[in-house]
């Protein structure tokens, strides 16, 4: 192989690697064809059936909108979401794994997903925990959390399997 061709092959390979790295996201995002009430129920059902316990439900948009006369948040809800809710959930075995491998990494628990709704579609966003654990001894646990939660969210009706 001549030098010019070798440089082209190596450069092209590195370019593809750059694309793969650039596409890696700190968030898992899935839009399902459901209005918020049905989507929230489906997410809770999926989490519960996959060994996660939902410990808190927050109606974020409603809470802030109710205080908007006092808060005066500029450009509040500029994207025009009809509903924004958060679910806080946990799994004691995953928390224990984080605690035992790198106790500071346990601060990524509890876990959460935020649901953003516009009309008949709801987008579920999960911030990946491996982003925080990748440079710790709990890296494998952070990756396991991401895989388990994402696999769970992909069971929601209307979602796209991996």
Short mmCIF file of N, CA and C in Angstrom, two decimals:
data_model
loop_
_atom_site.label_atom_id
_atom_site.label_comp_id
_atom_site.label_asym_id
_atom_site.label_seq_id
_atom_site.Cartn_x
_atom_site.Cartn_y
_atom_site.Cartn_z
N UNK A 1 0.86 -1.16 0.00
CA UNK A 1 0.00 0.00 0.00
C UNK A 1 0.91 1.23 0.00
N UNK A 2 0.62 2.16 -0.88
CA UNK A 2 1.48 3.34 -0.93
C UNK A 2 1.14 4.29 0.22
N UNK A 3 2.08 5.18 0.49
CA UNK A 3 1.96 6.09 1.64
C UNK A 3 0.70 6.97 1.57
N UNK A 4 0.39 7.49 0.40
CA UNK A 4 -0.77 8.37 0.23
C UNK A 4 -2.07 7.62 0.57
N UNK A 5 -2.16 6.38 0.10
CA UNK A 5 -3.35 5.59 0.36
C UNK A 5 -3.45 5.22 1.85
N UNK A 6 -2.31 4.89 2.47
CA UNK A 6 -2.29 4.55 3.88
C UNK A 6 -2.77 5.73 4.72
N UNK A 7 -2.29 6.92 4.41
CA UNK A 7 -2.72 8.12 5.13
C UNK A 7 -4.22 8.32 4.96
N UNK A 8 -4.74 8.11 3.76
CA UNK A 8 -6.17 8.25 3.50
C UNK A 8 -6.98 7.26 4.30
N UNK A 9 -6.53 5.99 4.37
CA UNK A 9 -7.25 4.96 5.11
C UNK A 9 -7.22 5.27 6.60
N UNK A 10 -6.04 5.60 7.14
CA UNK A 10 -5.92 5.91 8.56
C UNK A 10 -6.72 7.17 8.88
N UNK A 11 -6.60 8.20 8.07
CA UNK A 11 -7.34 9.44 8.30
C UNK A 11 -8.84 9.22 8.26
N UNK A 12 -9.30 8.41 7.30
CA UNK A 12 -10.72 8.10 7.20
C UNK A 12 -11.21 7.34 8.42
N UNK A 13 -10.40 6.40 8.88
CA UNK A 13 -10.75 5.64 10.09
C UNK A 13 -10.84 6.53 11.31
N UNK A 14 -9.89 7.44 11.43
CA UNK A 14 -9.93 8.38 12.55
C UNK A 14 -11.13 9.30 12.45
N UNK A 15 -11.48 9.67 11.23
CA UNK A 15 -12.66 10.51 11.04
C UNK A 15 -13.91 9.79 11.51
N UNK A 16 -14.03 8.50 11.18
CA UNK A 16 -15.18 7.73 11.63
C UNK A 16 -15.20 7.60 13.14
N UNK A 17 -14.02 7.42 13.74
CA UNK A 17 -13.94 7.36 15.19
C UNK A 17 -14.41 8.66 15.79
N UNK A 18 -14.03 9.77 15.21
CA UNK A 18 -14.47 11.08 15.68
C UNK A 18 -15.97 11.23 15.61
N UNK A 19 -16.57 10.70 14.56
CA UNK A 19 -18.02 10.76 14.42
C UNK A 19 -18.68 9.94 15.51
N UNK A 20 -18.14 8.75 15.79
CA UNK A 20 -18.71 7.89 16.83
C UNK A 20 -18.62 8.57 18.19
N UNK A 21 -17.48 9.18 18.48
CA UNK A 21 -17.31 9.86 19.75
C UNK A 21 -18.23 11.07 19.83
N UNK A 22 -18.35 11.81 18.75
CA UNK A 22 -19.18 13.01 18.74
C UNK A 22 -20.66 12.65 18.94
N UNK A 23 -21.07 11.47 18.47
CA UNK A 23 -22.46 11.08 18.57
C UNK A 23 -22.81 10.52 19.94
N UNK A 24 -21.80 10.12 20.73
CA UNK A 24 -22.07 9.63 22.07
C UNK A 24 -22.71 10.76 22.86
N UNK A 25 -23.79 10.46 23.54
CA UNK A 25 -24.52 11.50 24.24
C UNK A 25 -24.57 11.21 25.73
N UNK A 26 -24.64 12.24 26.51
CA UNK A 26 -24.78 12.10 27.95
C UNK A 26 -26.23 11.80 28.32
N UNK A 27 -27.11 11.79 27.32
CA UNK A 27 -28.54 11.58 27.56
C UNK A 27 -29.10 10.49 26.65
N UNK A 28 -29.99 9.68 27.22
CA UNK A 28 -30.80 8.79 26.41
C UNK A 28 -32.11 9.53 26.18
N UNK A 29 -32.53 9.61 24.92
CA UNK A 29 -33.74 10.35 24.57
C UNK A 29 -34.63 9.44 23.72
N UNK A 30 -35.88 9.36 24.11
CA UNK A 30 -36.86 8.53 23.39
C UNK A 30 -38.19 9.26 23.35
N UNK A 31 -38.74 9.44 22.16
CA UNK A 31 -40.06 10.06 22.02
C UNK A 31 -41.08 8.98 21.73
N UNK A 32 -42.15 8.99 22.50
CA UNK A 32 -43.21 8.00 22.33
C UNK A 32 -44.51 8.73 21.94
N UNK A 33 -45.33 8.07 21.13
CA UNK A 33 -46.58 8.68 20.66
C UNK A 33 -47.70 8.59 21.70
N UNK A 34 -47.48 9.29 22.83
CA UNK A 34 -48.48 9.29 23.90
C UNK A 34 -48.51 10.65 24.55
N UNK A 35 -49.68 11.07 24.97
CA UNK A 35 -49.80 12.29 25.77
C UNK A 35 -49.22 12.00 27.16
N UNK A 36 -48.92 13.03 27.90
CA UNK A 36 -48.23 12.90 29.18
C UNK A 36 -48.85 11.90 30.15
N UNK A 37 -50.16 11.95 30.44
CA UNK A 37 -50.69 11.02 31.44
C UNK A 37 -50.40 9.55 31.09
N UNK A 38 -50.63 9.18 29.85
CA UNK A 38 -50.38 7.80 29.43
C UNK A 38 -48.88 7.49 29.43
N UNK A 39 -48.07 8.43 29.00
CA UNK A 39 -46.62 8.22 28.97
C UNK A 39 -46.07 8.04 30.37
N UNK A 40 -46.52 8.88 31.30
CA UNK A 40 -46.03 8.76 32.67
C UNK A 40 -46.40 7.40 33.25
N UNK A 41 -47.63 6.97 33.04
CA UNK A 41 -48.06 5.66 33.53
C UNK A 41 -47.23 4.55 32.91
N UNK A 42 -46.95 4.66 31.61
CA UNK A 42 -46.15 3.64 30.91
C UNK A 42 -44.72 3.60 31.44
N UNK A 43 -44.14 4.75 31.71
CA UNK A 43 -42.77 4.80 32.25
C UNK A 43 -42.74 4.19 33.65
N UNK A 44 -43.69 4.56 34.49
CA UNK A 44 -43.75 4.01 35.85
C UNK A 44 -43.94 2.51 35.81
N UNK A 45 -44.82 2.04 34.93
CA UNK A 45 -45.06 0.60 34.79
C UNK A 45 -43.79 -0.11 34.36
N UNK A 46 -43.08 0.45 33.38
CA UNK A 46 -41.83 -0.16 32.89
C UNK A 46 -40.78 -0.20 34.00
N UNK A 47 -40.59 0.92 34.68
CA UNK A 47 -39.60 0.97 35.76
C UNK A 47 -39.93 -0.03 36.86
N UNK A 48 -41.20 -0.07 37.27
CA UNK A 48 -41.62 -0.98 38.34
C UNK A 48 -41.41 -2.44 37.96
N UNK A 49 -41.70 -2.77 36.72
CA UNK A 49 -41.57 -4.17 36.30
C UNK A 49 -40.11 -4.57 36.06
N UNK A 50 -39.19 -3.61 36.12
CA UNK A 50 -37.76 -3.91 35.94
C UNK A 50 -36.95 -3.59 37.19
N UNK A 51 -37.58 -3.76 38.35
CA UNK A 51 -36.90 -3.68 39.65
C UNK A 51 -36.45 -2.28 40.06
N UNK A 52 -37.16 -1.26 39.59
CA UNK A 52 -36.92 0.10 40.04
C UNK A 52 -38.15 0.55 40.82
N UNK A 53 -37.92 1.32 41.86
CA UNK A 53 -39.01 1.84 42.68
C UNK A 53 -39.11 3.35 42.46
N UNK A 54 -40.25 3.80 41.95
CA UNK A 54 -40.48 5.23 41.77
C UNK A 54 -40.79 5.81 43.15
N UNK A 55 -39.98 6.78 43.58
CA UNK A 55 -40.14 7.34 44.92
C UNK A 55 -40.70 8.76 44.92
N UNK A 56 -40.71 9.40 43.74
CA UNK A 56 -41.24 10.76 43.68
C UNK A 56 -41.69 11.09 42.26
N UNK A 57 -42.79 11.82 42.18
CA UNK A 57 -43.32 12.31 40.91
C UNK A 57 -43.46 13.82 41.04
N UNK A 58 -42.82 14.55 40.13
CA UNK A 58 -42.88 16.01 40.18
C UNK A 58 -43.50 16.56 38.90
N UNK A 59 -44.45 17.44 39.05
CA UNK A 59 -45.07 18.11 37.92
C UNK A 59 -44.37 19.47 37.79
N UNK A 60 -43.20 19.45 37.18
CA UNK A 60 -42.30 20.60 37.16
C UNK A 60 -42.93 21.82 36.49
N UNK A 61 -43.49 21.64 35.32
CA UNK A 61 -44.06 22.78 34.59
C UNK A 61 -45.17 23.44 35.39
N UNK A 62 -46.04 22.63 35.97
CA UNK A 62 -47.15 23.14 36.76
C UNK A 62 -46.64 23.89 38.00
N UNK A 63 -45.65 23.32 38.68
CA UNK A 63 -45.13 23.95 39.90
C UNK A 63 -44.53 25.33 39.62
N UNK A 64 -43.76 25.42 38.55
CA UNK A 64 -43.14 26.71 38.22
C UNK A 64 -44.19 27.69 37.70
N UNK A 65 -45.08 27.21 36.84
CA UNK A 65 -46.12 28.09 36.29
C UNK A 65 -46.99 28.67 37.41
N UNK A 66 -47.26 27.87 38.44
CA UNK A 66 -48.08 28.33 39.56
C UNK A 66 -47.39 29.46 40.33
N UNK A 67 -46.08 29.50 40.29
CA UNK A 67 -45.31 30.52 41.01
C UNK A 67 -44.78 31.62 40.09
N UNK A 68 -45.14 31.57 38.84
CA UNK A 68 -44.58 32.50 37.86
C UNK A 68 -44.88 33.96 38.19
N UNK A 69 -46.02 34.25 38.81
CA UNK A 69 -46.33 35.64 39.17
C UNK A 69 -45.35 36.18 40.21
N UNK A 70 -44.81 35.28 41.01
CA UNK A 70 -43.83 35.67 42.03
C UNK A 70 -42.40 35.57 41.48
N UNK A 71 -42.13 34.50 40.73
CA UNK A 71 -40.77 34.23 40.26
C UNK A 71 -40.34 35.11 39.09
N UNK A 72 -41.24 35.36 38.19
CA UNK A 72 -40.93 36.14 36.97
C UNK A 72 -39.75 35.53 36.21
N UNK A 73 -39.82 34.24 35.94
CA UNK A 73 -38.76 33.57 35.19
C UNK A 73 -38.82 34.06 33.75
N UNK A 74 -37.73 34.68 33.26
CA UNK A 74 -37.76 35.19 31.88
C UNK A 74 -37.80 34.04 30.86
N UNK A 75 -38.54 34.25 29.80
CA UNK A 75 -38.64 33.26 28.71
C UNK A 75 -39.06 31.89 29.21
N UNK A 76 -39.92 31.85 30.21
CA UNK A 76 -40.35 30.57 30.77
C UNK A 76 -41.05 29.72 29.71
N UNK A 77 -40.58 28.51 29.55
CA UNK A 77 -41.14 27.52 28.62
C UNK A 77 -41.15 28.01 27.18
N UNK A 78 -40.06 28.59 26.77
CA UNK A 78 -39.94 29.09 25.39
C UNK A 78 -40.20 28.00 24.35
N UNK A 79 -39.80 26.73 24.60
CA UNK A 79 -40.11 25.69 23.61
C UNK A 79 -41.60 25.35 23.51
N UNK A 80 -42.41 25.79 24.47
CA UNK A 80 -43.84 25.57 24.40
C UNK A 80 -44.31 24.18 24.78
N UNK A 81 -43.67 23.56 25.75
CA UNK A 81 -44.12 22.24 26.21
C UNK A 81 -45.47 22.37 26.90
N UNK A 82 -46.33 21.39 26.70
CA UNK A 82 -47.63 21.40 27.35
C UNK A 82 -47.55 20.80 28.75
N UNK A 83 -46.48 20.03 29.01
CA UNK A 83 -46.31 19.38 30.30
C UNK A 83 -44.85 18.96 30.44
N UNK A 84 -44.30 19.11 31.64
CA UNK A 84 -42.95 18.62 31.95
C UNK A 84 -43.01 18.00 33.34
N UNK A 85 -42.64 16.76 33.42
CA UNK A 85 -42.67 16.04 34.70
C UNK A 85 -41.37 15.27 34.90
N UNK A 86 -41.05 15.05 36.16
CA UNK A 86 -39.86 14.26 36.50
C UNK A 86 -40.26 13.11 37.40
N UNK A 87 -39.61 11.98 37.18
CA UNK A 87 -39.80 10.81 38.04
C UNK A 87 -38.46 10.49 38.67
N UNK A 88 -38.46 10.32 39.97
CA UNK A 88 -37.27 9.96 40.72
C UNK A 88 -37.45 8.50 41.13
N UNK A 89 -36.42 7.69 40.89
CA UNK A 89 -36.54 6.26 41.17
C UNK A 89 -35.21 5.70 41.64
N UNK A 90 -35.26 4.48 42.19
CA UNK A 90 -34.02 3.88 42.68
C UNK A 90 -34.08 2.36 42.60
N UNK A 91 -32.92 1.77 42.79
CA UNK A 91 -32.75 0.33 42.91
C UNK A 91 -31.68 0.15 43.99
N UNK A 92 -32.01 -0.45 45.13
CA UNK A 92 -31.07 -0.53 46.23
C UNK A 92 -29.79 -1.32 45.92
N UNK A 93 -29.88 -2.29 45.02
CA UNK A 93 -28.70 -3.08 44.67
C UNK A 93 -27.71 -2.25 43.86
N UNK A 94 -28.22 -1.44 42.95
CA UNK A 94 -27.35 -0.57 42.17
C UNK A 94 -26.73 0.51 43.05
N UNK A 95 -27.52 1.08 43.96
CA UNK A 95 -26.99 2.07 44.89
C UNK A 95 -25.88 1.45 45.73
N UNK A 96 -26.10 0.24 46.23
CA UNK A 96 -25.09 -0.44 47.04
C UNK A 96 -23.82 -0.69 46.24
N UNK A 97 -23.97 -1.06 44.97
CA UNK A 97 -22.80 -1.26 44.11
C UNK A 97 -21.98 0.00 43.97
N UNK A 98 -22.64 1.13 43.78
CA UNK A 98 -21.94 2.41 43.69
C UNK A 98 -21.25 2.73 45.01
N UNK A 99 -21.98 2.55 46.09
CA UNK A 99 -21.46 2.85 47.43
C UNK A 99 -20.22 2.01 47.74
N UNK A 100 -20.26 0.74 47.37
CA UNK A 100 -19.16 -0.17 47.68
C UNK A 100 -17.95 0.01 46.79
N UNK A 101 -18.14 0.46 45.55
CA UNK A 101 -17.01 0.63 44.63
C UNK A 101 -16.35 2.00 44.75
N UNK A 102 -17.12 3.03 44.94
CA UNK A 102 -16.60 4.39 45.06
C UNK A 102 -17.71 5.22 45.71
N UNK A 103 -17.68 5.30 47.02
CA UNK A 103 -18.81 5.86 47.75
C UNK A 103 -19.27 7.22 47.25
N UNK A 104 -18.37 8.05 46.75
CA UNK A 104 -18.79 9.37 46.23
C UNK A 104 -19.66 9.21 44.99
N UNK A 105 -19.45 8.14 44.24
CA UNK A 105 -20.24 7.89 43.04
C UNK A 105 -21.69 7.58 43.38
N UNK A 106 -21.95 7.18 44.62
CA UNK A 106 -23.34 6.91 45.02
C UNK A 106 -24.19 8.17 44.98
N UNK A 107 -23.56 9.32 44.84
CA UNK A 107 -24.32 10.58 44.76
C UNK A 107 -25.09 10.69 43.44
N UNK A 108 -24.84 9.81 42.47
CA UNK A 108 -25.61 9.84 41.23
C UNK A 108 -27.00 9.21 41.42
N UNK A 109 -27.23 8.67 42.60
CA UNK A 109 -28.55 8.15 42.94
C UNK A 109 -29.22 9.13 43.88
N UNK A 110 -30.53 9.23 43.90
CA UNK A 110 -31.44 8.43 43.12
C UNK A 110 -31.37 8.79 41.63
N UNK A 111 -31.98 7.94 40.85
CA UNK A 111 -32.01 8.11 39.40
C UNK A 111 -33.23 8.95 39.03
N UNK A 112 -33.22 9.50 37.83
CA UNK A 112 -34.36 10.30 37.40
C UNK A 112 -34.54 10.25 35.89
N UNK A 113 -35.77 10.45 35.46
CA UNK A 113 -36.10 10.69 34.06
C UNK A 113 -36.99 11.92 34.04
N UNK A 114 -36.87 12.70 32.98
CA UNK A 114 -37.75 13.85 32.80
C UNK A 114 -38.56 13.62 31.54
N UNK A 115 -39.83 13.91 31.62
CA UNK A 115 -40.75 13.73 30.50
C UNK A 115 -41.19 15.10 30.01
N UNK A 116 -41.04 15.33 28.71
CA UNK A 116 -41.42 16.59 28.08
C UNK A 116 -42.52 16.30 27.07
N UNK A 117 -43.65 16.96 27.21
CA UNK A 117 -44.78 16.65 26.35
C UNK A 117 -45.18 17.84 25.50
N UNK A 118 -45.52 17.52 24.27
CA UNK A 118 -46.16 18.47 23.35
C UNK A 118 -47.28 17.69 22.67
N UNK A 119 -48.49 18.09 22.98
CA UNK A 119 -49.68 17.45 22.41
C UNK A 119 -49.66 15.95 22.65
N UNK A 120 -49.65 15.16 21.57
CA UNK A 120 -49.79 13.71 21.68
C UNK A 120 -48.46 12.98 21.74
N UNK A 121 -47.35 13.68 21.89
CA UNK A 121 -46.03 13.04 21.98
C UNK A 121 -45.33 13.44 23.26
N UNK A 122 -44.63 12.47 23.84
CA UNK A 122 -43.87 12.73 25.05
C UNK A 122 -42.45 12.22 24.83
N UNK A 123 -41.49 13.06 25.18
CA UNK A 123 -40.09 12.68 25.07
C UNK A 123 -39.55 12.39 26.47
N UNK A 124 -38.95 11.22 26.61
CA UNK A 124 -38.38 10.77 27.87
C UNK A 124 -36.87 10.97 27.79
N UNK A 125 -36.30 11.65 28.79
CA UNK A 125 -34.87 11.93 28.80
C UNK A 125 -34.27 11.37 30.10
N UNK A 126 -33.27 10.53 29.93
CA UNK A 126 -32.54 9.94 31.06
C UNK A 126 -31.08 10.39 30.99
N UNK A 127 -30.60 11.13 32.00
CA UNK A 127 -29.19 11.50 32.02
C UNK A 127 -28.35 10.29 32.44
N UNK A 128 -27.44 9.89 31.58
CA UNK A 128 -26.65 8.68 31.81
C UNK A 128 -25.71 8.85 33.00
N UNK A 129 -25.68 7.86 33.85
CA UNK A 129 -24.85 7.90 35.05
C UNK A 129 -23.39 7.56 34.76
N UNK A 130 -23.13 6.88 33.66
CA UNK A 130 -21.74 6.54 33.32
C UNK A 130 -20.91 7.79 33.05
N UNK A 131 -21.56 8.88 32.71
CA UNK A 131 -20.86 10.15 32.49
C UNK A 131 -20.14 10.56 33.78
N UNK A 132 -20.76 10.29 34.92
CA UNK A 132 -20.19 10.68 36.20
C UNK A 132 -19.28 9.62 36.81
N UNK A 133 -19.49 8.37 36.45
CA UNK A 133 -18.72 7.30 37.08
C UNK A 133 -17.54 6.82 36.24
N UNK A 134 -17.39 7.32 35.03
CA UNK A 134 -16.38 6.76 34.11
C UNK A 134 -14.95 6.85 34.63
N UNK A 135 -14.63 7.81 35.48
CA UNK A 135 -13.25 7.91 35.99
C UNK A 135 -13.16 7.44 37.43
N UNK A 136 -14.09 6.58 37.84
CA UNK A 136 -14.09 6.06 39.21
C UNK A 136 -14.05 4.54 39.19
N UNK A 137 -13.87 3.97 40.36
CA UNK A 137 -13.90 2.51 40.50
C UNK A 137 -15.32 1.96 40.30
N UNK A 138 -16.31 2.85 40.26
CA UNK A 138 -17.71 2.44 40.05
C UNK A 138 -18.11 2.53 38.58
N UNK A 139 -17.14 2.62 37.69
CA UNK A 139 -17.42 2.76 36.25
C UNK A 139 -18.34 1.65 35.74
N UNK A 140 -18.04 0.41 36.11
CA UNK A 140 -18.86 -0.71 35.63
C UNK A 140 -20.29 -0.62 36.15
N UNK A 141 -20.46 -0.17 37.38
CA UNK A 141 -21.80 -0.03 37.95
C UNK A 141 -22.56 1.08 37.23
N UNK A 142 -21.89 2.19 36.95
CA UNK A 142 -22.53 3.27 36.19
C UNK A 142 -22.99 2.80 34.83
N UNK A 143 -22.15 2.00 34.16
CA UNK A 143 -22.53 1.44 32.86
C UNK A 143 -23.71 0.49 32.98
N UNK A 144 -23.72 -0.29 34.05
CA UNK A 144 -24.82 -1.23 34.28
C UNK A 144 -26.13 -0.47 34.52
N UNK A 145 -26.05 0.61 35.29
CA UNK A 145 -27.24 1.43 35.53
C UNK A 145 -27.79 1.93 34.19
N UNK A 146 -26.91 2.49 33.36
CA UNK A 146 -27.35 3.01 32.06
C UNK A 146 -28.01 1.92 31.23
N UNK A 147 -27.36 0.76 31.14
CA UNK A 147 -27.93 -0.34 30.34
C UNK A 147 -29.29 -0.76 30.86
N UNK A 148 -29.40 -0.91 32.18
CA UNK A 148 -30.66 -1.37 32.77
C UNK A 148 -31.78 -0.35 32.55
N UNK A 149 -31.49 0.91 32.81
CA UNK A 149 -32.53 1.94 32.67
C UNK A 149 -32.93 2.09 31.20
N UNK A 150 -31.95 2.16 30.32
CA UNK A 150 -32.25 2.33 28.89
C UNK A 150 -33.00 1.12 28.34
N UNK A 151 -32.58 -0.09 28.71
CA UNK A 151 -33.32 -1.28 28.28
C UNK A 151 -34.76 -1.23 28.79
N UNK A 152 -34.93 -0.74 30.01
CA UNK A 152 -36.27 -0.61 30.59
C UNK A 152 -37.10 0.41 29.81
N UNK A 153 -36.52 1.56 29.53
CA UNK A 153 -37.27 2.61 28.81
C UNK A 153 -37.63 2.17 27.39
N UNK A 154 -36.83 1.29 26.83
CA UNK A 154 -37.13 0.79 25.48
C UNK A 154 -38.29 -0.19 25.46
N UNK A 155 -38.79 -0.57 26.63
CA UNK A 155 -39.97 -1.45 26.68
C UNK A 155 -41.28 -0.67 26.69
N UNK A 156 -41.18 0.65 26.77
CA UNK A 156 -42.38 1.49 26.74
C UNK A 156 -43.05 1.34 25.37
N UNK A 157 -44.35 1.10 25.33
CA UNK A 157 -45.03 0.98 24.03
C UNK A 157 -44.78 2.21 23.16
N UNK A 158 -44.41 1.97 21.91
CA UNK A 158 -44.15 3.05 20.97
C UNK A 158 -42.69 3.48 20.93
N UNK A 159 -41.86 2.91 21.83
CA UNK A 159 -40.43 3.27 21.79
C UNK A 159 -39.73 2.43 20.74
N UNK A 160 -38.49 2.82 20.46
CA UNK A 160 -37.70 2.13 19.44
C UNK A 160 -36.73 1.18 20.10
N UNK A 161 -36.84 -0.13 19.83
CA UNK A 161 -35.89 -1.07 20.45
C UNK A 161 -34.46 -0.77 20.00
N UNK A 162 -33.52 -1.05 20.90
CA UNK A 162 -32.10 -0.78 20.69
C UNK A 162 -31.62 -1.04 19.36
#
